[in-house]
Amino acid sequence: PRQPTWRHVPDVAGYLSRIQQVLQTGVNKADIGVLWQKGYAGSGLGASWFSADGIPAGWTHLFLSPRLLSLPGAVVRDGRFAPDGPAFKALLVDGDVMINREHTLQLDVAEKLVGYARKGLPVIVIGDWKDGHVPGLPKTGDNERLLELIAELLAQPSVSNVPDRPDVPQGIAALGLKRDVEYARSSMLLHAHRADTEADYYFFANDSVSKKGSTGTPISHDVTLTLRRPDAVPYVLDAWTGTIEPLAVYTRLDDGRFRLRITLEPGATTIIATARPGKWIPGPAPRWNATSSEAAEVRRAEGGRLEIRDTRPGTYTTVLQSGATVSATIEEVAEPMALTRWSLTAEDWTPGATASSTTRTRRTVELDGLKPWPEIPELADASGVGRYRTTVKLGAAWTGGHGARLEL
């Protein structure tokens, strides 16, 4: 290939394949099933309240057509709909979005909804359905029967009837619903939740670069994850390298959930998984985890012990899950060094003598600072591969116990 970027394809392909492995593991989990009376369930029209206001807070939903309610897995068990699939916590019923939100339902769908509610499935119904009617031309008594079923549905204790779309949070509160992933604040963070018999996988992405009104800003806020097993341990799965490490900083809440911080640049992703101890890292669960620290970073060292990192000397306090505090001192840290002198060896790719050949011309340029190639006269019209080299003089303090961070 004549494109230099093809050299990055193995890295990019590895990253995407690892993400797809997670997104195809187990089954997809979602909080709310949104019923659409007719039409293609994936038409692109948003869900009442949840698309605009629920997703930025961590709620997830999927659309359901009447035919999906006839599948073998469309049952209620332990208060969940389709428990072996998405395991919806509730269903949402609004007017038909395809025809100006008319209050229309098929009789068999209304009967199924009543049956689900009787078994304890929470249902949120939006609007006044006194004008409810069946779709198309009704048979004698169909509309009357539908109104009876709607009245029976609304009388169930697991059903909340709210006046309009902005009132959906009232129904959520009345039914005591909780999302699997709760954001500390509204943001453009997106996530997908997959689960198999051994682990829950949470894929997070900062979508502040593609949506209408995107700000293109980093995201950094807490999220709270619901756990299926009390001994679960949180891990971070690195899609770029394939490494899996137990998290060092998180809070195990009294209700059994985990609270941790997600920090992502625009367009960046991360994968968090919760699983039994020893699933990926041999041995028992780490004895300690931090809930906060004054240091810039807390990480797991060899043997699962905690260690801190920072670019400044000083004494740093770290709070552990037990509530105890521990202090560690970083005695000496070298001053930051500006890397101002660079030697750039550029390999300029240009068309060769044949359609399948490439000429690679090397040029070496001395730079006083990093610059884009169009701002370098010798490379203003070049494209290819560049190798940058600089020399760093380390002082006496740089022994084996120090690390460094490169910021370009």
Coordinates of C-alpha atoms in Angstrom, one line a residue:
P1 CA 0.0 0.0 0.0
R2 CA 1.1 3.5 -0.7
Q3 CA -0.5 5.1 2.3
P4 CA 1.9 5.4 5.3
T5 CA -1.1 5.0 7.6
W6 CA -1.4 1.4 6.7
R7 CA 1.5 0.7 9.0
H8 CA -0.9 1.5 11.9
V9 CA -3.6 -1.0 10.7
P10 CA -2.5 -3.9 12.9
D11 CA -2.8 -1.6 16.0
V12 CA -6.2 -0.2 14.9
A13 CA -7.5 -3.6 13.9
G14 CA -6.4 -5.0 17.3
Y15 CA -8.1 -2.2 19.1
L16 CA -11.4 -2.6 17.2
S17 CA -11.3 -6.4 17.4
R18 CA -11.0 -6.3 21.2
I19 CA -13.9 -3.9 21.5
Q20 CA -16.0 -6.1 19.2
Q21 CA -15.1 -9.1 21.3
V22 CA -16.5 -7.4 24.3
L23 CA -19.6 -6.0 22.5
Q24 CA -20.4 -9.6 21.2
T25 CA -19.8 -11.4 24.5
G26 CA -22.8 -12.6 26.4
V27 CA -26.1 -10.7 25.9
N28 CA -27.0 -7.0 25.7
K29 CA -28.5 -5.6 28.9
A30 CA -30.8 -2.6 28.9
D31 CA -32.9 -0.8 31.5
I32 CA -36.1 0.1 29.6
G33 CA -38.1 -1.6 26.8
V34 CA -39.9 1.0 24.7
L35 CA -43.0 -0.3 23.0
W36 CA -43.8 0.9 19.5
Q37 CA -47.2 0.1 18.2
K38 CA -46.2 -0.4 14.6
G39 CA -43.4 0.3 12.1
Y40 CA -39.8 -0.7 12.1
A41 CA -38.5 -0.7 15.6
G42 CA -35.2 0.8 14.5
S43 CA -36.5 3.7 12.4
G44 CA -34.3 6.2 14.2
L45 CA -37.1 8.1 16.0
G46 CA -36.2 8.6 19.7
A47 CA -37.8 7.2 22.8
S48 CA -40.0 9.4 24.8
W49 CA -37.9 11.2 27.4
F50 CA -35.2 8.5 27.5
S51 CA -33.4 9.5 24.2
A52 CA -33.0 13.2 25.1
D53 CA -32.8 13.1 28.9
G54 CA -32.3 9.5 30.0
I55 CA -29.2 8.6 28.0
P56 CA -27.2 11.6 29.2
A57 CA -27.9 10.3 32.8
G58 CA -27.0 6.7 32.1
W59 CA -30.3 5.1 31.2
T60 CA -30.4 2.6 28.4
H61 CA -33.3 1.4 26.3
L62 CA -34.3 -0.8 23.4
F63 CA -37.4 -0.6 21.2
L64 CA -40.0 -3.4 21.1
S65 CA -42.5 -4.1 18.3
P66 CA -45.7 -6.1 18.9
R67 CA -44.2 -9.2 17.2
L68 CA -41.3 -9.3 19.6
L69 CA -43.8 -9.8 22.5
S70 CA -44.7 -13.2 20.9
L71 CA -41.1 -14.6 21.1
P72 CA -40.5 -17.4 23.6
G73 CA -38.2 -15.2 25.7
A74 CA -40.8 -12.5 26.1
V75 CA -41.7 -13.5 29.7
V76 CA -41.6 -11.9 33.1
R77 CA -39.4 -13.5 35.8
D78 CA -38.3 -11.9 39.1
G79 CA -39.7 -8.5 38.0
R80 CA -37.7 -8.5 34.7
F81 CA -39.0 -8.7 31.1
A82 CA -37.0 -11.0 28.8
P83 CA -34.8 -12.0 31.8
D84 CA -32.5 -14.2 29.7
G85 CA -32.0 -11.3 27.3
P86 CA -32.0 -7.6 28.0
A87 CA -33.7 -8.1 31.3
F88 CA -35.7 -4.9 31.1
K89 CA -36.6 -3.3 34.4
A90 CA -39.7 -1.7 33.0
L91 CA -41.7 -1.1 29.8
L92 CA -42.7 2.3 28.5
V93 CA -45.9 2.8 26.6
D94 CA -46.7 6.1 24.8
G95 CA -49.0 7.0 21.9
D96 CA -48.1 5.8 18.5
V97 CA -45.2 8.0 17.3
M98 CA -45.9 7.1 13.7
I99 CA -49.3 8.8 13.8
N100 CA -49.0 11.9 16.0
R101 CA -49.0 9.9 19.3
E102 CA -52.5 8.5 18.8
H103 CA -53.5 6.3 21.7
T104 CA -53.8 3.1 19.8
L105 CA -53.0 -0.5 20.8
Q106 CA -53.6 -3.9 19.4
L107 CA -55.9 -6.0 21.7
D108 CA -53.4 -8.8 22.0
V109 CA -50.7 -6.3 23.0
A110 CA -52.9 -4.8 25.6
E111 CA -53.7 -8.2 27.0
K112 CA -50.0 -9.0 27.2
L113 CA -49.2 -5.8 29.0
V114 CA -51.9 -6.6 31.6
G115 CA -50.4 -10.0 32.1
Y116 CA -46.9 -8.6 32.5
A117 CA -48.1 -6.1 35.1
R118 CA -49.9 -8.7 37.0
K119 CA -46.7 -10.6 37.4
G120 CA -45.1 -7.5 38.9
L121 CA -43.3 -5.9 35.8
P122 CA -43.2 -2.1 36.2
V123 CA -44.9 -0.3 33.3
I124 CA -44.9 3.5 32.7
V125 CA -47.8 4.7 30.6
I126 CA -47.7 8.2 29.2
G127 CA -50.8 10.3 28.7
D128 CA -54.6 10.0 29.1
W129 CA -55.8 6.9 27.3
K130 CA -59.5 7.5 27.6
D131 CA -59.6 7.9 23.8
G132 CA -57.7 4.6 23.3
H133 CA -58.7 2.6 20.2
V134 CA -57.4 -0.3 18.2
P135 CA -55.5 0.4 15.0
G136 CA -57.3 0.2 11.7
L137 CA -61.0 -0.6 11.4
P138 CA -62.3 -2.0 14.6
K139 CA -64.6 -5.0 14.9
T140 CA -67.7 -4.6 17.0
G141 CA -66.7 -4.2 20.6
D142 CA -63.0 -4.0 20.0
N143 CA -62.5 -0.4 21.2
E144 CA -64.7 -1.0 24.2
R145 CA -62.6 -4.1 25.1
L146 CA -59.4 -2.1 24.7
L147 CA -60.6 0.6 27.1
E148 CA -61.4 -2.2 29.6
L149 CA -57.9 -3.6 29.3
I150 CA -56.3 -0.1 29.6
A151 CA -58.3 0.5 32.8
E152 CA -57.2 -2.9 34.1
L153 CA -53.6 -2.1 33.2
L154 CA -53.6 1.3 34.9
A155 CA -55.1 -0.3 38.1
Q156 CA -52.1 -2.6 38.6
P157 CA -49.8 -1.5 41.5
S158 CA -46.7 -1.9 39.2
V159 CA -48.0 0.6 36.7
S160 CA -47.4 4.4 36.8
N161 CA -49.5 6.7 34.5
V162 CA -47.8 10.0 34.0
P163 CA -49.4 13.0 32.2
D164 CA -46.8 13.6 29.5
R165 CA -43.2 12.9 28.4
P166 CA -41.5 15.4 30.7
D167 CA -43.2 13.6 33.6
V168 CA -41.5 10.2 33.0
P169 CA -39.1 10.8 35.9
Q170 CA -42.1 10.9 38.2
G171 CA -43.0 7.4 37.0
I172 CA -39.5 6.2 37.5
A173 CA -39.5 7.5 41.1
A174 CA -42.9 6.1 41.8
L175 CA -41.8 2.6 40.7
G176 CA -38.5 2.8 42.4
L177 CA -36.5 2.0 39.2
K178 CA -32.7 2.2 39.1
R179 CA -30.5 2.1 36.1
D180 CA -27.6 -0.3 35.8
V181 CA -25.2 2.6 35.2
E182 CA -25.8 5.9 37.0
Y183 CA -23.9 9.0 35.9
A184 CA -23.0 11.6 38.6
R185 CA -24.0 14.3 36.1
S186 CA -25.5 14.6 32.7
S187 CA -22.9 14.2 30.0
M188 CA -22.2 12.9 26.5
L189 CA -20.8 9.7 27.9
L190 CA -22.3 6.6 26.2
H191 CA -22.1 3.1 27.3
A192 CA -23.2 -0.5 26.4
H193 CA -23.7 -3.2 29.0
R194 CA -23.0 -6.9 28.1
A195 CA -23.1 -9.8 30.5
D196 CA -22.4 -13.5 30.5
T197 CA -22.4 -16.1 33.3
E198 CA -19.1 -14.9 34.7
A199 CA -18.8 -11.2 34.2
D200 CA -20.5 -7.9 33.3
Y201 CA -18.8 -5.7 30.7
Y202 CA -19.3 -2.0 30.4
F203 CA -18.1 -0.2 27.3
F204 CA -17.8 3.6 27.7
A205 CA -17.2 6.2 25.0
N206 CA -17.0 10.0 25.0
D207 CA -19.4 10.9 22.3
S208 CA -18.7 14.7 22.4
V209 CA -17.3 14.6 18.9
S210 CA -20.2 13.3 16.8
K211 CA -23.6 14.4 18.2
K212 CA -25.4 17.5 17.3
G213 CA -24.4 20.2 19.7
S214 CA -21.2 18.2 20.7
T215 CA -18.8 20.3 22.8
G216 CA -15.6 18.3 21.9
T217 CA -14.6 18.5 25.6
P218 CA -13.2 15.8 27.9
I219 CA -15.4 13.9 30.3
S220 CA -14.4 13.2 33.9
H221 CA -17.1 12.2 36.4
D222 CA -18.2 9.3 38.6
V223 CA -20.4 6.5 37.4
T224 CA -22.1 3.9 39.6
L225 CA -22.3 0.3 38.5
T226 CA -24.9 -2.3 39.6
L227 CA -23.3 -5.7 40.5
R228 CA -24.8 -9.2 40.1
R229 CA -22.5 -10.9 42.7
P230 CA -21.3 -9.5 46.0
D231 CA -17.7 -10.6 45.6
A232 CA -17.2 -9.0 42.2
V233 CA -13.9 -7.2 41.5
P234 CA -13.7 -4.3 38.9
Y235 CA -11.1 -4.6 36.1
V236 CA -10.1 -2.3 33.4
L237 CA -9.7 -3.9 29.9
D238 CA -7.3 -2.0 27.7
A239 CA -8.5 -2.4 24.1
W240 CA -5.2 -1.0 22.7
T241 CA -2.9 -3.5 24.4
G242 CA -5.1 -6.3 25.4
T243 CA -4.0 -6.1 29.1
I244 CA -6.4 -6.6 32.0
E245 CA -5.7 -5.0 35.4
P246 CA -7.8 -4.8 38.6
L247 CA -8.8 -1.2 39.4
A248 CA -7.1 0.4 42.2
V249 CA -9.5 3.3 42.9
Y250 CA -13.2 2.8 43.4
T251 CA -15.8 2.8 46.2
R252 CA -17.9 -0.2 47.2
L253 CA -21.2 1.4 48.3
D254 CA -23.4 0.1 51.1
D255 CA -26.1 -1.0 48.5
G256 CA -23.5 -3.3 46.8
R257 CA -22.8 -1.1 43.8
F258 CA -19.4 0.2 42.7
R259 CA -18.7 3.9 42.2
L260 CA -15.7 4.8 40.0
R261 CA -14.5 7.7 37.9
I262 CA -14.5 7.7 34.1
T263 CA -12.1 10.1 32.4
L264 CA -12.0 10.2 28.6
E265 CA -10.9 12.6 26.0
P266 CA -13.3 13.3 23.1
G267 CA -13.7 10.1 21.0
A268 CA -11.9 8.0 23.5
T269 CA -13.2 4.7 25.0
T270 CA -12.6 2.4 27.9
I271 CA -13.9 -1.0 29.1
I272 CA -14.7 -1.8 32.7
A273 CA -15.6 -5.3 33.7
T274 CA -16.9 -6.7 37.0
A275 CA -16.2 -10.4 37.7
R276 CA -15.3 -12.9 40.3
P277 CA -11.9 -12.7 41.9
G278 CA -9.3 -14.7 39.9
K279 CA -11.1 -14.7 36.6
W280 CA -8.3 -12.8 34.8
I281 CA -5.7 -12.2 37.6
P282 CA -4.7 -15.4 39.5
G283 CA -5.2 -15.4 43.2
P284 CA -7.7 -13.9 45.6
A285 CA -9.2 -10.4 45.3
P286 CA -6.9 -7.6 46.2
R287 CA -6.9 -6.9 49.9
W288 CA -7.1 -3.1 49.6
N289 CA -8.6 -0.6 47.3
A290 CA -8.4 3.2 47.5
T291 CA -11.5 5.4 47.3
S292 CA -9.6 8.6 46.8
S293 CA -6.0 10.0 46.9
E294 CA -4.3 13.4 46.9
A295 CA -1.7 11.9 44.5
A296 CA -2.2 12.1 40.7
E297 CA -2.4 8.4 40.3
V298 CA -3.0 5.2 42.3
R299 CA -2.1 1.9 40.6
R300 CA -1.7 -1.7 41.4
A301 CA 1.9 -2.8 41.8
E302 CA 3.3 -6.4 41.9
G303 CA 1.3 -8.6 44.3
G304 CA -1.7 -6.3 44.2
R305 CA -0.4 -3.7 46.6
L306 CA -1.2 0.0 46.0
E307 CA 1.3 2.5 45.0
I308 CA 1.0 6.2 44.2
R309 CA 2.5 8.3 41.4
D310 CA 2.9 12.0 41.1
T311 CA 5.1 14.5 39.3
R312 CA 5.6 16.6 42.5
P313 CA 7.5 15.8 45.7
G314 CA 5.5 15.7 48.9
T315 CA 3.4 13.7 51.3
Y316 CA 0.2 12.3 49.9
T317 CA -2.8 10.9 51.8
T318 CA -4.9 8.1 50.3
V319 CA -8.2 6.9 51.7
L320 CA -8.9 3.2 51.7
Q321 CA -12.2 1.4 51.4
S322 CA -12.2 0.7 55.2
G323 CA -12.1 4.5 55.8
A324 CA -8.5 4.3 57.0
T325 CA -6.0 6.8 55.6
V326 CA -2.5 6.1 54.8
S327 CA 0.3 8.5 53.8
A328 CA 3.3 8.1 51.5
T329 CA 6.1 10.5 50.8
I330 CA 7.7 11.1 47.5
E331 CA 11.1 12.5 48.5
E332 CA 12.5 14.0 45.3
V333 CA 11.3 14.6 41.8
A334 CA 13.4 16.2 39.1
E335 CA 12.1 19.5 37.6
P336 CA 10.3 19.2 34.3
M337 CA 12.6 19.5 31.3
A338 CA 11.5 21.2 28.1
L339 CA 12.4 19.2 25.0
T340 CA 13.2 22.0 22.6
R341 CA 15.7 20.4 20.2
W342 CA 14.6 17.7 17.9
S343 CA 16.1 15.9 15.0
L344 CA 13.5 14.7 12.5
T345 CA 14.2 12.1 9.9
A346 CA 11.4 12.2 7.5
E347 CA 10.6 9.6 4.9
D348 CA 8.6 11.4 2.1
W349 CA 6.4 9.0 0.2
T350 CA 5.8 9.9 -3.5
P351 CA 4.6 7.9 -6.5
G352 CA 7.2 5.6 -8.0
A353 CA 7.9 4.6 -11.6
T354 CA 4.9 2.2 -11.6
A355 CA 1.4 2.3 -10.3
S356 CA 2.3 -0.1 -7.5
S357 CA 5.6 1.3 -6.5
T358 CA 6.5 4.1 -4.0
T359 CA 9.6 6.3 -3.8
R360 CA 10.7 7.0 -0.3
T361 CA 13.0 10.0 0.0
R362 CA 14.7 10.7 3.4
R363 CA 15.3 14.1 4.7
T364 CA 16.8 15.1 8.0
V365 CA 15.6 18.4 9.6
E366 CA 16.8 20.0 12.9
L367 CA 13.9 21.6 14.8
D368 CA 13.7 24.1 17.7
G369 CA 10.3 22.6 18.7
L370 CA 7.7 20.2 17.4
K371 CA 5.7 21.5 14.5
P372 CA 3.2 20.2 11.9
W373 CA 5.0 19.3 8.6
P374 CA 3.2 22.1 6.6
E375 CA 5.0 24.6 8.9
I376 CA 8.4 23.1 8.1
P377 CA 9.6 24.5 4.8
E378 CA 11.6 21.4 3.8
L379 CA 8.5 19.2 4.4
A380 CA 5.6 21.6 3.5
D381 CA 4.4 19.4 0.7
A382 CA 5.5 16.0 2.0
S383 CA 3.7 13.1 3.6
G384 CA 5.1 9.9 5.0
V385 CA 6.7 8.6 8.1
G386 CA 8.8 10.7 10.6
R387 CA 11.1 9.6 13.3
Y388 CA 11.9 12.2 16.0
R389 CA 14.9 12.1 18.2
T390 CA 16.0 14.2 21.1
T391 CA 18.5 13.9 23.9
V392 CA 17.6 14.2 27.6
K393 CA 20.3 14.8 30.2
L394 CA 19.4 13.2 33.5
G395 CA 20.8 14.4 36.8
A396 CA 22.1 12.4 39.7
A397 CA 18.6 12.0 41.2
W398 CA 17.6 9.7 38.3
T399 CA 18.4 6.3 39.7
G400 CA 16.4 3.1 39.2
G401 CA 13.4 4.2 41.3
H402 CA 12.2 7.0 39.2
G403 CA 9.9 7.1 36.2
A404 CA 9.1 9.8 33.6
R405 CA 6.1 11.0 31.6
L406 CA 6.5 12.3 28.1
E407 CA 4.1 15.1 27.1
L408 CA 4.2 16.2 23.5

